[in-house]
Amino acid sequence: MNDANFERWANVIVSYSLGVKPEEKVAVVGDVTAEPLLRAIGKEVLDAGGYPVVIPTLRGQQADLLMYGSDAQLSYLSPLETFARLEADCLAIVAADANTRSLSEVDPARQLFHRAARAEMNKQYMQRAAKGEMRWSLTMFPTDAYAQDAGMSTEAFSAFLYSACKLDQLDPAAAWRELSKEQQRLIDWLTPRSTIHVTGPGTDLTVETGGRTWINSDGKRNFPSGEVFTGPVETSANGHVRFSFPVVTSGHEIADIRLRFENGVVVEASAAKDEEYLLSMLDSDPGARRLGEFAFGTNFGITKFTKQILLDEKIGGTIHMALGAGYPDSGSTNLSSIHWDMICDIRQGGRVTVDGEDFLVDGRYVI
């Protein structure tokens, strides 16, 4: 990518995703690998009249802390963390892992301890966002590591990501607004209904969403985006589900996850790969065994599984669910130190009905 690409990218994030206003404090957070995009976002904030506070992190910095830090050091909340989440008016996050397996040797218990120490801060952060007191947006930089995970060259992955963000279109913001209209149509249909029933290979699951709010994720909080989601009733999930794609997180790849729910709680769990890590995450806290999110992917421009959840959960015609913390603005009351998205691909031989009516059949929205 050249400078013009990053300037275009940053402009859409600052003007459309975040809507930065004059004199707003904007935290810009990301690995130094993403320097061209971090600088471009900072400059766009200046052009918008805001105050950019760029907070770069070094390669391996998180791994060093988790491997060698004392309990006190793992618990410490730096002024930079608290500023970004509890004081800034806007937060731009750029994911840019140079090594997606850098945390693979870290004891899961230490990761859980580190997350637990941030639970209250993250709760306040999500409440600020739900109340409209701050705006945030997460994007990703096309690193070599992300490209390797996706089985692509860095150049091909960059083009793939650029297109997924609709940055290759004449007016990217207009393209996101058009998707927003289509997603709102789905939301308007879903809102008065309540019982979602998912069937597919290894899956027969029901959840209740009555009284909850469906969120139109249209390129603002996630960039790229393309999903509608809600917080299901915490006690409602019953049945079993198989997640077709691996979960790749914190240096681990957990494959062929199967869960069984009773009255909202995971009572059985297995995985063909790294099951021990799955079980350790489920035991993080009571909320980790309940669903905090249920969502439909609507970005049909994302067609390839890449092992990057920001992209994969948006694949058009798939569904995903998150164990752990829910978003307060969706109506979820589930609290947890984790938020683990898992994708169920029902594009071939799957069906979702809502109150007995077909909604999604073999990856196609049929309403």
XYZ file of C-alpha atoms in Angstrom:
367
model
C 0.000 0.000 0.000
C 1.098 3.571 -0.618
C 0.553 6.721 1.432
C -2.619 7.587 -0.490
C -4.177 4.264 0.528
C -3.484 4.899 4.210
C -4.719 8.500 3.959
C -7.987 7.273 2.419
C -8.300 4.581 5.103
C -7.642 7.037 7.934
C -10.050 9.588 6.499
C -12.950 7.107 6.531
C -12.171 5.998 10.103
C -11.913 9.567 11.436
C -14.784 11.151 9.486
C -17.227 8.227 9.154
C -16.445 5.583 11.781
C -15.578 7.940 14.662
C -17.026 11.236 13.465
C -14.309 13.200 15.267
C -15.328 16.729 16.240
C -13.130 19.749 17.036
C -11.386 19.645 20.441
C -12.225 15.977 21.062
C -9.454 13.856 22.598
C -8.718 10.866 20.365
C -6.559 7.940 21.526
C -4.869 6.144 18.619
C -3.567 2.759 19.775
C -1.631 0.102 17.855
C 1.613 -1.789 17.331
C 4.502 0.103 15.744
C 4.162 -2.286 12.779
C 1.179 -0.156 11.756
C 3.101 3.132 11.845
C 1.899 4.383 8.428
C -1.760 3.972 9.382
C -1.296 5.271 12.948
C 0.343 8.429 11.606
C -2.339 8.860 8.954
C -5.106 8.585 11.567
C -3.302 11.083 13.780
C -3.051 13.554 10.893
C -6.742 13.141 10.019
C -7.630 13.863 13.651
C -5.596 17.066 13.430
C -7.403 18.027 10.218
C -10.720 17.438 12.012
C -9.665 19.792 14.815
C -9.265 17.028 17.396
C -6.404 16.248 19.759
C -4.658 13.003 18.729
C -2.895 11.014 21.451
C -0.958 8.285 19.647
C -0.076 5.329 21.893
C 2.205 2.877 20.037
C 3.195 -0.489 21.466
C 6.411 -2.393 20.739
C 6.609 -5.841 19.193
C 6.573 -8.490 21.911
C 5.741 -5.962 24.638
C 2.573 -7.800 25.726
C 4.332 -11.184 25.691
C 7.117 -9.809 27.897
C 4.618 -8.544 30.452
C 2.648 -11.784 30.568
C 5.742 -14.006 30.691
C 7.864 -12.119 33.205
C 5.621 -9.697 35.102
C 4.780 -10.129 38.783
C 1.159 -10.297 39.915
C 1.371 -6.629 40.856
C 2.737 -5.750 37.408
C 0.047 -7.785 35.654
C -2.629 -6.005 37.706
C -1.258 -2.505 37.154
C -3.447 -0.259 34.994
C -1.246 2.250 33.245
C -2.410 5.862 32.775
C -2.326 5.189 29.024
C -4.835 2.322 29.345
C -7.198 4.274 31.537
C -6.952 7.395 29.374
C -7.794 5.476 26.203
C -10.855 3.765 27.672
C -12.118 6.011 30.431
C -11.141 9.561 29.431
C -10.774 9.861 25.662
C -13.763 10.981 23.566
C -12.775 8.589 20.775
C -10.569 5.512 20.535
C -9.052 4.197 17.309
C -7.480 0.751 17.678
C -5.262 -0.716 14.963
C -4.560 -4.454 15.321
C -1.144 -5.180 13.809
C 0.391 -8.405 15.108
C 3.821 -9.148 13.695
C 3.582 -12.639 15.231
C 0.102 -14.030 15.931
C 1.596 -16.814 18.067
C 3.643 -14.591 20.361
C 1.498 -15.539 23.393
C 1.431 -19.287 22.709
C 3.908 -20.055 25.537
C 2.166 -17.899 28.123
C 0.404 -19.744 30.945
C -3.378 -19.301 30.370
C -3.782 -18.609 34.099
C -1.581 -15.519 33.749
C -3.636 -14.316 30.798
C -6.808 -14.749 32.839
C -5.264 -12.894 35.792
C -4.303 -10.011 33.485
C -7.813 -9.861 31.990
C -9.515 -10.076 35.387
C -7.540 -7.066 36.591
C -9.085 -5.073 33.733
C -12.641 -6.316 34.139
C -13.932 -3.244 35.970
C -12.168 -0.854 33.589
C -13.602 -2.670 30.575
C -17.077 -2.681 32.137
C -16.907 1.107 32.527
C -15.519 1.419 28.998
C -18.442 -0.549 27.515
C -20.926 1.464 29.577
C -19.403 4.741 28.313
C -19.790 3.503 24.742
C -23.366 2.337 25.361
C -24.288 5.769 26.755
C -22.663 7.569 23.814
C -20.033 9.147 26.048
C -17.249 7.865 23.787
C -16.886 6.320 20.338
C -14.461 3.590 19.336
C -13.365 1.863 16.149
C -11.210 -1.229 15.599
C -9.392 -1.857 12.334
C -6.419 -4.003 11.339
C -3.166 -3.437 9.488
C -2.106 -5.969 6.800
C 0.934 -7.531 8.474
C 2.960 -10.441 7.121
C 1.686 -12.550 10.045
C -1.982 -11.954 9.185
C -1.281 -12.761 5.541
C 0.502 -15.996 6.475
C -2.400 -17.095 8.685
C -4.768 -16.448 5.790
C -2.572 -18.438 3.383
C -1.996 -15.381 1.208
C 0.853 -13.143 0.128
C 1.024 -9.850 1.995
C 0.127 -8.006 -1.212
C -2.923 -10.213 -1.823
C -4.054 -9.930 1.791
C -3.660 -6.141 1.690
C -5.895 -5.972 -1.382
C -8.388 -8.358 0.241
C -8.558 -6.251 3.417
C -8.770 -2.989 1.472
C -11.748 -4.348 -0.456
C -13.422 -5.734 2.686
C -13.256 -2.191 4.078
C -14.931 -0.930 0.857
C -11.977 1.400 0.378
C -11.749 0.359 -3.273
C -15.149 1.927 -3.936
C -15.645 5.470 -5.206
C -17.246 6.636 -1.947
C -16.517 4.164 0.881
C -18.716 5.960 3.409
C -21.662 5.869 0.997
C -21.075 2.137 0.477
C -21.189 1.568 4.252
C -24.367 3.619 4.527
C -25.946 1.437 1.823
C -25.052 -1.726 3.755
C -26.441 -0.056 6.875
C -29.827 0.297 5.155
C -29.900 -3.398 4.254
C -28.902 -4.381 7.775
C -31.613 -2.140 9.195
C -34.132 -4.026 7.055
C -33.004 -7.265 8.732
C -33.167 -5.641 12.166
C -36.674 -4.306 11.566
C -37.790 -7.866 10.750
C -35.989 -9.438 13.720
C -36.970 -6.926 16.414
C -40.597 -7.989 17.032
C -39.634 -11.681 17.021
C -37.900 -13.654 19.754
C -37.086 -17.361 19.313
C -34.078 -18.119 17.115
C -33.550 -21.744 16.110
C -30.304 -22.724 14.375
C -29.869 -26.088 12.670
C -26.956 -27.346 10.638
C -24.097 -29.843 10.698
C -23.608 -30.717 14.381
C -25.918 -27.898 15.444
C -29.419 -27.675 16.912
C -29.644 -24.630 19.158
C -32.320 -22.189 20.309
C -31.844 -18.769 21.913
C -34.279 -16.046 22.932
C -33.828 -12.386 21.968
C -37.205 -10.918 22.898
C -36.871 -7.513 24.533
C -33.243 -7.147 23.452
C -31.841 -4.570 21.012
C -30.352 -5.508 17.635
C -27.282 -3.430 16.758
C -26.502 -2.314 13.209
C -22.729 -2.783 12.868
C -22.058 -0.770 9.726
C -18.368 0.091 9.635
C -18.199 2.284 12.731
C -17.036 0.214 15.733
C -15.472 -2.425 13.488
C -13.741 -1.518 10.234
C -14.452 -3.555 8.228
C -17.804 -4.609 9.566
C -21.030 -6.116 8.287
C -23.124 -7.782 10.983
C -26.252 -7.379 13.062
C -26.005 -8.576 16.651
C -27.759 -8.603 19.981
C -27.318 -9.885 23.518
C -29.452 -13.031 23.867
C -31.394 -13.636 27.073
C -28.751 -15.026 29.410
C -30.728 -18.115 30.486
C -32.168 -18.980 27.074
C -29.582 -20.986 25.126
C -30.506 -24.670 24.864
C -29.132 -27.371 22.611
C -25.800 -27.966 20.953
C -23.636 -26.140 18.426
C -20.533 -26.930 16.396
C -18.307 -24.046 15.427
C -17.006 -24.769 11.950
C -13.996 -22.463 11.944
C -11.165 -22.509 14.487
C -10.957 -19.819 17.155
C -7.561 -18.130 16.949
C -6.755 -16.030 20.003
C -3.874 -15.209 22.346
C -1.466 -17.436 20.438
C -3.807 -20.463 20.444
C -5.816 -22.121 17.695
C -8.785 -24.065 19.058
C -10.416 -26.207 16.374
C -13.765 -27.999 16.018
C -15.330 -26.536 19.153
C -18.569 -28.198 20.261
C -20.716 -26.829 23.066
C -23.920 -27.989 24.724
C -26.108 -25.480 26.570
C -28.729 -25.964 29.226
C -30.730 -22.920 30.294
C -28.041 -20.596 29.029
C -25.014 -22.338 30.543
C -22.354 -24.401 28.740
C -22.579 -27.811 30.422
C -20.419 -29.772 27.952
C -17.506 -28.583 25.837
C -14.948 -30.230 23.598
C -12.444 -29.340 20.904
C -10.383 -31.424 18.513
C -7.399 -29.149 19.103
C -6.308 -27.286 22.257
C -9.304 -28.415 24.307
C -7.446 -27.684 27.530
C -7.243 -23.999 26.657
C -10.943 -23.934 25.756
C -11.870 -25.381 29.140
C -9.596 -22.954 30.971
C -11.343 -20.019 29.281
C -14.779 -21.412 30.160
C -13.703 -21.502 33.798
C -12.567 -17.856 33.767
C -15.642 -16.740 35.689
C -19.383 -17.587 35.817
C -20.199 -15.333 32.864
C -17.729 -17.119 30.583
C -20.140 -20.061 30.174
C -23.004 -17.866 28.963
C -23.580 -16.092 25.651
C -23.016 -12.354 25.551
C -23.672 -11.986 21.829
C -25.541 -13.613 18.937
C -24.930 -12.263 15.444
C -25.495 -12.627 11.717
C -22.686 -11.876 9.223
C -23.695 -9.705 6.260
C -20.470 -8.738 4.465
C -20.619 -10.800 1.289
C -17.386 -9.126 0.156
C -15.545 -11.284 2.723
C -15.530 -14.747 1.187
C -12.393 -16.373 2.590
C -11.655 -17.608 6.126
C -8.498 -15.811 7.293
C -8.153 -16.756 11.000
C -8.734 -13.091 11.852
C -11.986 -12.745 13.790
C -12.495 -9.101 12.801
C -12.923 -10.345 9.222
C -14.235 -13.870 9.639
C -17.206 -13.095 11.892
C -18.542 -10.768 9.172
C -18.612 -13.417 6.396
C -21.979 -13.036 4.698
C -24.425 -15.830 5.502
C -22.653 -17.106 8.628
C -23.612 -16.687 12.269
C -21.416 -16.191 15.284
C -21.816 -16.167 19.031
C -19.625 -14.799 21.785
C -19.099 -16.417 25.142
C -18.617 -13.949 27.961
C -19.217 -10.218 28.243
C -22.131 -8.752 26.337
C -22.604 -5.199 25.077
C -24.858 -3.186 27.407
C -26.472 -1.307 24.494
C -27.773 -4.645 23.166
C -29.534 -5.311 26.447
C -27.041 -7.940 27.599
C -26.374 -8.124 31.320
C -23.722 -10.835 31.090
C -20.428 -9.914 32.749
C -17.118 -11.679 32.163
C -13.432 -10.997 31.683
C -13.627 -12.679 28.254
C -15.512 -11.999 25.027
C -14.867 -14.950 22.733
C -16.398 -14.885 19.250
C -16.994 -18.258 17.573
C -18.231 -18.751 13.998
C -20.808 -21.282 12.847
C -20.782 -21.681 9.056
C -24.238 -22.753 7.933
C -23.884 -21.755 4.289
C -24.187 -25.354 3.173
C -26.975 -27.316 4.793
C -27.908 -24.854 7.546
C -31.017 -22.928 8.475
C -32.072 -20.236 10.924
C -35.727 -19.740 11.737
C -37.129 -16.992 13.927
C -40.481 -17.688 15.568
C -40.823 -20.539 13.096
C -40.222 -18.423 9.961
C -37.219 -18.904 7.684
C -34.659 -16.115 8.003
C -31.344 -17.558 6.766
C -31.173 -20.663 4.570
C -27.904 -22.054 3.194
C -26.226 -18.693 3.676
C -28.980 -16.613 2.040
C -31.255 -14.145 3.814
C -34.706 -15.090 2.569
C -37.031 -12.554 4.198
